[in-house]
PDB file of C-alpha atoms and ligand atoms in Angstrom:
ATOM      1  CA  MET A   2      25.431  17.142 -24.859  1.00 60.00           C
ATOM      2  CA  PRO A   3      22.746  17.583 -27.564  1.00 69.00           C
ATOM      3  CA  LEU A   4      19.947  15.050 -27.485  1.00 72.00           C
ATOM      4  CA  PRO A   5      20.192  12.266 -30.076  1.00 76.00           C
ATOM      5  CA  VAL A   6      17.883  12.078 -33.080  1.00 84.00           C
ATOM      6  CA  LEU A   7      15.063   9.844 -31.951  1.00 93.00           C
ATOM      7  CA  HIS A   8      14.366   6.657 -33.911  1.00 95.00           C
ATOM      8  CA  ILE A   9      11.458   4.636 -32.594  1.00 97.00           C
ATOM      9  CA  HIS A  10      11.421   0.973 -33.596  1.00 98.00           C
ATOM     10  CA  ASP A  11       7.817  -0.146 -33.812  1.00 98.00           C
ATOM     11  CA  ALA A  12       7.452  -3.603 -32.242  1.00 98.00           C
ATOM     12  CA  PRO A  13       3.777  -4.040 -31.290  1.00 98.00           C
ATOM     13  CA  LEU A  14       2.874  -6.799 -28.840  1.00 98.00           C
ATOM     14  CA  PRO A  15       0.730  -9.581 -30.366  1.00 98.00           C
ATOM     15  CA  TYR A  16      -2.328  -8.573 -28.296  1.00 98.00           C
ATOM     16  CA  VAL A  17      -2.029  -4.841 -28.879  1.00 98.00           C
ATOM     17  CA  ARG A  18      -5.434  -4.545 -30.587  1.00 98.00           C
ATOM     18  CA  LYS A  19      -7.121  -6.008 -27.510  1.00 98.00           C
ATOM     19  CA  LEU A  20      -5.950  -3.091 -25.355  1.00 98.00           C
ATOM     20  CA  GLU A  21      -8.531  -0.364 -24.858  1.00 98.00           C
ATOM     21  CA  GLU A  22      -8.270   2.651 -27.175  1.00 98.00           C
ATOM     22  CA  ARG A  23      -8.186   6.215 -25.867  1.00 98.00           C
ATOM     23  CA  PRO A  24      -7.751   9.695 -27.336  1.00 98.00           C
ATOM     24  CA  ALA A  25      -4.313  11.333 -27.072  1.00 98.00           C
ATOM     25  CA  SER A  26      -5.947  13.957 -24.856  1.00 98.00           C
ATOM     26  CA  ALA A  27      -6.532  11.310 -22.142  1.00 98.00           C
ATOM     27  CA  VAL A  28      -2.792  11.174 -21.407  1.00 98.00           C
ATOM     28  CA  ASP A  29      -1.454  13.599 -18.792  1.00 98.00           C
ATOM     29  CA  LEU A  30       1.204  11.434 -17.120  1.00 98.00           C
ATOM     30  CA  VAL A  31       4.371   9.503 -17.978  1.00 98.00           C
ATOM     31  CA  VAL A  32       5.455   6.729 -15.590  1.00 98.00           C
ATOM     32  CA  ILE A  33       9.122   5.712 -15.507  1.00 98.00           C
ATOM     33  CA  HIS A  34       9.902   2.047 -14.887  1.00 98.00           C
ATOM     34  CA  CYS A  35      12.839  -0.305 -15.124  1.00 98.00           C
ATOM     35  CA  THR A  36      12.379  -3.847 -16.328  1.00 98.00           C
ATOM     36  CA  GLU A  37      14.145  -5.527 -13.360  1.00 98.00           C
ATOM     37  CA  LEU A  38      15.223  -8.146 -15.910  1.00 98.00           C
ATOM     38  CA  PRO A  39      18.598  -8.973 -17.479  1.00 98.00           C
ATOM     39  CA  ASP A  40      17.889  -7.867 -21.057  1.00 98.00           C
ATOM     40  CA  LEU A  41      15.334  -6.649 -23.573  1.00 98.00           C
ATOM     41  CA  ALA A  42      14.607 -10.152 -24.940  1.00 98.00           C
ATOM     42  CA  THR A  43      13.503 -11.280 -21.481  1.00 98.00           C
ATOM     43  CA  ALA A  44      11.428  -8.130 -21.039  1.00 98.00           C
ATOM     44  CA  ARG A  45       9.712  -8.927 -24.341  1.00 98.00           C
ATOM     45  CA  GLU A  46       8.860 -12.445 -23.105  1.00 98.00           C
ATOM     46  CA  TYR A  47       7.298 -10.976 -19.980  1.00 98.00           C
ATOM     47  CA  GLY A  48       5.376  -8.409 -22.035  1.00 98.00           C
ATOM     48  CA  GLU A  49       3.945 -11.088 -24.305  1.00 98.00           C
ATOM     49  CA  LYS A  50       2.669 -13.263 -21.421  1.00 97.00           C
ATOM     50  CA  LEU A  51      -1.131 -13.433 -21.377  1.00 97.00           C
ATOM     51  CA  LEU A  52      -2.343 -12.697 -17.862  1.00 97.00           C
ATOM     52  CA  TYR A  53      -5.922 -11.469 -18.205  1.00 97.00           C
ATOM     53  CA  ALA A  54      -9.241 -12.774 -19.494  1.00 96.00           C
ATOM     54  CA  SER A  55      -9.135  -9.992 -22.099  1.00 96.00           C
ATOM     55  CA  GLY A  56      -6.210 -11.795 -23.750  1.00 97.00           C
ATOM     56  CA  THR A  57      -3.683  -9.142 -22.687  1.00 98.00           C
ATOM     57  CA  GLY A  58      -0.765  -8.855 -20.265  1.00 98.00           C
ATOM     58  CA  ASN A  59       1.515  -6.353 -18.532  1.00 98.00           C
ATOM     59  CA  SER A  60       3.854  -4.035 -20.415  1.00 98.00           C
ATOM     60  CA  GLY A  61       5.016  -0.490 -20.848  1.00 98.00           C
ATOM     61  CA  HIS A  62       4.397   1.447 -24.062  1.00 98.00           C
ATOM     62  CA  PHE A  63       8.076   2.160 -24.756  1.00 99.00           C
ATOM     63  CA  TYR A  64      11.255   0.213 -23.913  1.00 98.00           C
ATOM     64  CA  ILE A  65      14.732   1.770 -23.931  1.00 98.00           C
ATOM     65  CA  ASP A  66      17.637  -0.674 -24.176  1.00 98.00           C
ATOM     66  CA  ARG A  67      21.052  -0.037 -22.640  1.00 98.00           C
ATOM     67  CA  ASP A  68      22.401   1.106 -26.031  1.00 97.00           C
ATOM     68  CA  GLY A  69      19.717   3.809 -26.181  1.00 97.00           C
ATOM     69  CA  ARG A  70      17.509   2.121 -28.787  1.00 97.00           C
ATOM     70  CA  VAL A  71      13.831   2.898 -28.316  1.00 98.00           C
ATOM     71  CA  TYR A  72      11.093   0.345 -29.023  1.00 98.00           C
ATOM     72  CA  ARG A  73       7.345   0.890 -29.058  1.00 98.00           C
ATOM     73  CA  TYR A  74       5.405  -2.135 -27.842  1.00 98.00           C
ATOM     74  CA  VAL A  75       2.057  -0.357 -27.474  1.00 98.00           C
ATOM     75  CA  PRO A  76       0.837   2.874 -29.133  1.00 98.00           C
ATOM     76  CA  GLY A  77       0.167   5.669 -26.659  1.00 98.00           C
ATOM     77  CA  THR A  78      -3.447   5.748 -27.858  1.00 98.00           C
ATOM     78  CA  ARG A  79      -4.072   2.390 -26.163  1.00 98.00           C
ATOM     79  CA  VAL A  80      -4.134   1.660 -22.435  1.00 98.00           C
ATOM     80  CA  ALA A  81      -1.261  -0.618 -21.364  1.00 98.00           C
ATOM     81  CA  ASN A  82      -1.138  -2.426 -18.002  1.00 98.00           C
ATOM     82  CA  HIS A  83       1.941  -1.042 -16.233  1.00 98.00           C
ATOM     83  CA  THR A  84       0.920   0.870 -13.068  1.00 98.00           C
ATOM     84  CA  ARG A  85      -2.014  -0.080 -10.866  1.00 97.00           C
ATOM     85  CA  GLY A  86      -4.568   2.721 -10.725  1.00 97.00           C
ATOM     86  CA  TYR A  87      -2.838   4.963 -13.286  1.00 98.00           C
ATOM     87  CA  ASN A  88      -3.051   3.111 -16.591  1.00 98.00           C
ATOM     88  CA  GLU A  89      -5.939   5.021 -18.161  1.00 98.00           C
ATOM     89  CA  ARG A  90      -4.132   8.381 -17.990  1.00 98.00           C
ATOM     90  CA  SER A  91      -0.524   7.397 -18.502  1.00 98.00           C
ATOM     91  CA  ILE A  92       2.222   6.245 -20.834  1.00 98.00           C
ATOM     92  CA  GLY A  93       4.693   3.750 -19.368  1.00 99.00           C
ATOM     93  CA  ILE A  94       8.381   3.906 -20.290  1.00 99.00           C
ATOM     94  CA  GLU A  95      10.547   0.923 -19.323  1.00 98.00           C
ATOM     95  CA  LEU A  96      14.341   1.194 -19.119  1.00 98.00           C
ATOM     96  CA  VAL A  97      16.252  -2.079 -19.382  1.00 98.00           C
ATOM     97  CA  ASN A  98      17.996  -2.515 -16.017  1.00 98.00           C
ATOM     98  CA  ARG A  99      18.443  -5.516 -13.715  1.00 98.00           C
ATOM     99  CA  GLY A 100      16.983  -3.817 -10.665  1.00 98.00           C
ATOM    100  CA  ARG A 101      16.506  -6.490  -7.982  1.00 98.00           C
ATOM    101  CA  TYR A 102      16.547  -9.384 -10.485  1.00 98.00           C
ATOM    102  CA  PRO A 103      16.228 -12.293  -9.806  1.00 97.00           C
ATOM    103  CA  ASP A 104      15.397 -11.952  -6.088  1.00 96.00           C
ATOM    104  CA  TRP A 105      12.848  -9.168  -6.445  1.00 97.00           C
ATOM    105  CA  LEU A 106      11.125  -9.693  -3.126  1.00 98.00           C
ATOM    106  CA  ASP A 107      13.990 -11.143  -1.061  1.00 98.00           C
ATOM    107  CA  SER A 108      14.533  -8.759   1.858  1.00 98.00           C
ATOM    108  CA  ARG A 109      18.284  -9.408   1.685  1.00 97.00           C
ATOM    109  CA  HIS A 110      18.506  -8.327  -1.988  1.00 96.00           C
ATOM    110  CA  GLN A 111      16.652  -5.028  -2.227  1.00 97.00           C
ATOM    111  CA  ALA A 112      19.566  -2.892  -3.465  1.00 97.00           C
ATOM    112  CA  MET A 113      19.328  -1.695  -7.090  1.00 97.00           C
ATOM    113  CA  THR A 114      22.894  -1.100  -8.180  1.00 97.00           C
ATOM    114  CA  GLU A 115      23.020  -1.077 -11.985  1.00 98.00           C
ATOM    115  CA  PRO A 116      23.532   2.460 -13.310  1.00 98.00           C
ATOM    116  CA  TYR A 117      21.372   3.694 -16.174  1.00 98.00           C
ATOM    117  CA  THR A 118      23.496   4.329 -19.268  1.00 98.00           C
ATOM    118  CA  ALA A 119      24.083   7.796 -20.714  1.00 97.00           C
ATOM    119  CA  ALA A 120      22.572   6.516 -23.989  1.00 97.00           C
ATOM    120  CA  GLN A 121      19.391   5.434 -22.175  1.00 98.00           C
ATOM    121  CA  ILE A 122      18.969   8.767 -20.457  1.00 98.00           C
ATOM    122  CA  ALA A 123      19.644  10.758 -23.639  1.00 97.00           C
ATOM    123  CA  SER A 124      17.038   8.675 -25.520  1.00 97.00           C
ATOM    124  CA  LEU A 125      14.564   9.030 -22.665  1.00 98.00           C
ATOM    125  CA  ARG A 126      14.892  12.822 -22.728  1.00 97.00           C
ATOM    126  CA  ALA A 127      14.408  12.899 -26.502  1.00 97.00           C
ATOM    127  CA  LEU A 128      11.364  10.626 -26.156  1.00 98.00           C
ATOM    128  CA  LEU A 129       9.840  12.845 -23.461  1.00 98.00           C
ATOM    129  CA  GLY A 130      10.215  15.821 -25.813  1.00 97.00           C
ATOM    130  CA  LYS A 131       8.381  13.961 -28.565  1.00 97.00           C
ATOM    131  CA  LEU A 132       5.618  12.834 -26.209  1.00 98.00           C
ATOM    132  CA  ARG A 133       5.112  16.411 -25.044  1.00 97.00           C
ATOM    133  CA  SER A 134       4.355  17.430 -28.621  1.00 95.00           C
ATOM    134  CA  ASP A 135       2.224  14.347 -29.420  1.00 97.00           C
ATOM    135  CA  TYR A 136       0.141  14.458 -26.215  1.00 98.00           C
ATOM    136  CA  PRO A 137      -1.094  18.022 -25.612  1.00 96.00           C
ATOM    137  CA  GLU A 138      -2.337  17.373 -22.061  1.00 98.00           C
ATOM    138  CA  LEU A 139       0.894  15.720 -20.885  1.00 98.00           C
ATOM    139  CA  ARG A 140       2.062  17.541 -17.736  1.00 98.00           C
ATOM    140  CA  TYR A 141       3.253  15.038 -15.135  1.00 98.00           C
ATOM    141  CA  ILE A 142       5.991  12.470 -14.684  1.00 98.00           C
ATOM    142  CA  ALA A 143       6.396   9.932 -11.877  1.00 98.00           C
ATOM    143  CA  GLY A 144       8.392   6.862 -10.961  1.00 98.00           C
ATOM    144  CA  HIS A 145       6.500   3.582 -10.568  1.00 98.00           C
ATOM    145  CA  GLU A 146       7.763   3.535  -6.962  1.00 98.00           C
ATOM    146  CA  ASP A 147       6.013   6.894  -6.340  1.00 97.00           C
ATOM    147  CA  LEU A 148       2.627   5.554  -7.469  1.00 98.00           C
ATOM    148  CA  ASP A 149       2.648   2.004  -6.109  1.00 97.00           C
ATOM    149  CA  THR A 150       3.924   2.084  -2.538  1.00 96.00           C
ATOM    150  CA  ALA A 151       2.430  -1.240  -1.447  1.00 97.00           C
ATOM    151  CA  MET A 152       4.449  -3.425   0.941  1.00 97.00           C
ATOM    152  CA  VAL A 153       4.280  -7.208   0.655  1.00 97.00           C
ATOM    153  CA  PRO A 154       5.726 -10.098   2.681  1.00 97.00           C
ATOM    154  CA  SER A 155       9.270 -10.863   1.509  1.00 98.00           C
ATOM    155  CA  SER A 156       9.947 -14.137  -0.268  1.00 97.00           C
ATOM    156  CA  ASN A 157      12.508 -15.248   2.324  1.00 97.00           C
ATOM    157  CA  ASP A 158      10.692 -14.250   5.515  1.00 97.00           C
ATOM    158  CA  PRO A 159       6.946 -13.514   5.520  1.00 95.00           C
ATOM    159  CA  ALA A 160       7.351 -11.518   8.751  1.00 97.00           C
ATOM    160  CA  VAL A 161       9.533  -8.987   6.904  1.00 97.00           C
ATOM    161  CA  LYS A 162       7.856  -6.739   4.363  1.00 98.00           C
ATOM    162  CA  VAL A 163       9.418  -5.266   1.234  1.00 98.00           C
ATOM    163  CA  HIS A 164       8.271  -2.822  -1.435  1.00 97.00           C
ATOM    164  CA  ARG A 165       6.325  -4.506  -4.210  1.00 97.00           C
ATOM    165  CA  LYS A 166       7.670  -1.897  -6.633  1.00 97.00           C
ATOM    166  CA  LEU A 167      10.922   0.035  -6.335  1.00 97.00           C
ATOM    167  CA  ASP A 168      11.531   1.064  -9.929  1.00 98.00           C
ATOM    168  CA  PRO A 169      13.192   3.056 -11.346  1.00 98.00           C
ATOM    169  CA  GLY A 170      14.996   3.238  -7.978  1.00 98.00           C
ATOM    170  CA  PRO A 171      17.886   5.221  -6.517  1.00 97.00           C
ATOM    171  CA  MET A 172      20.155   4.998  -9.587  1.00 98.00           C
ATOM    172  CA  PHE A 173      17.692   6.936 -11.747  1.00 98.00           C
ATOM    173  CA  PRO A 174      19.003  10.488 -12.430  1.00 98.00           C
ATOM    174  CA  TRP A 175      15.853  12.489 -11.751  1.00 98.00           C
ATOM    175  CA  ALA A 176      17.504  15.919 -11.797  1.00 98.00           C
ATOM    176  CA  GLU A 177      19.015  15.364 -15.240  1.00 98.00           C
ATOM    177  CA  VAL A 178      15.777  13.965 -16.656  1.00 98.00           C
ATOM    178  CA  MET A 179      13.609  16.739 -15.226  1.00 97.00           C
ATOM    179  CA  GLN A 180      15.863  19.507 -16.553  1.00 95.00           C
ATOM    180  CA  GLY A 181      14.142  21.126 -19.527  1.00 93.00           C
ATOM    181  CA  SER A 182      11.476  18.402 -19.652  1.00 96.00           C
ATOM    182  CA  GLY A 183       8.612  20.826 -19.087  1.00 96.00           C
ATOM    183  CA  LEU A 184       7.051  18.177 -16.855  1.00 98.00           C
ATOM    184  CA  GLU A 185       6.145  18.281 -13.175  1.00 98.00           C
ATOM    185  CA  ARG A 186       6.999  15.403 -10.857  1.00 97.00           C
ATOM    186  CA  LEU A 187       3.857  13.820  -9.468  1.00 95.00           C
ATOM    187  CA  HIS A 188       4.084  12.761  -5.824  1.00 83.00           C
ATOM    188  CA  PRO A 189       0.599  11.641  -4.831  1.00 80.00           C
TER     189      PRO A 189
HETATM  190 ZN1   ZN B 202       7.455  -0.630 -12.940  1.00 70.86          ZN
END
């Protein structure tokens, strides 16, 4: 199937100018996430929440809805807060998917069962192609779960630990996404 023509809907977060600027050459990594929320509107609410003294919050740069539409919340030339320890060098891409919602840290509800849509994956591949041309140093791709492997006490039983981050999870089609991407999977 040929990749779709990529339309990026610019939808900057209200605090976008408070995020640190960086040159395009600072980006060598893309991190794949899923929202672990029911829909894009809820993901937007979470992205807009102010969490830090700098007047900013947590978000990816790009969001891909189930219908394949691509939204840019933060330009790639600013540092977004999406992956502990990797923000300065990376672009975060969030796919709308329920993940473990709403019992993220309940040890009895750790399965991620919602499939990613064909439209999402086609848009993601087209977006990766564009990023490769816009960011000359871009070489690596990783899942959030690969980069943040912390375990935390579960919400139902503190004696049982669960993964703080599991996205994009077992439903994510890595082989299809890697094919022809020109990127190397980063497993620290
Ligand atoms: Zn994530």
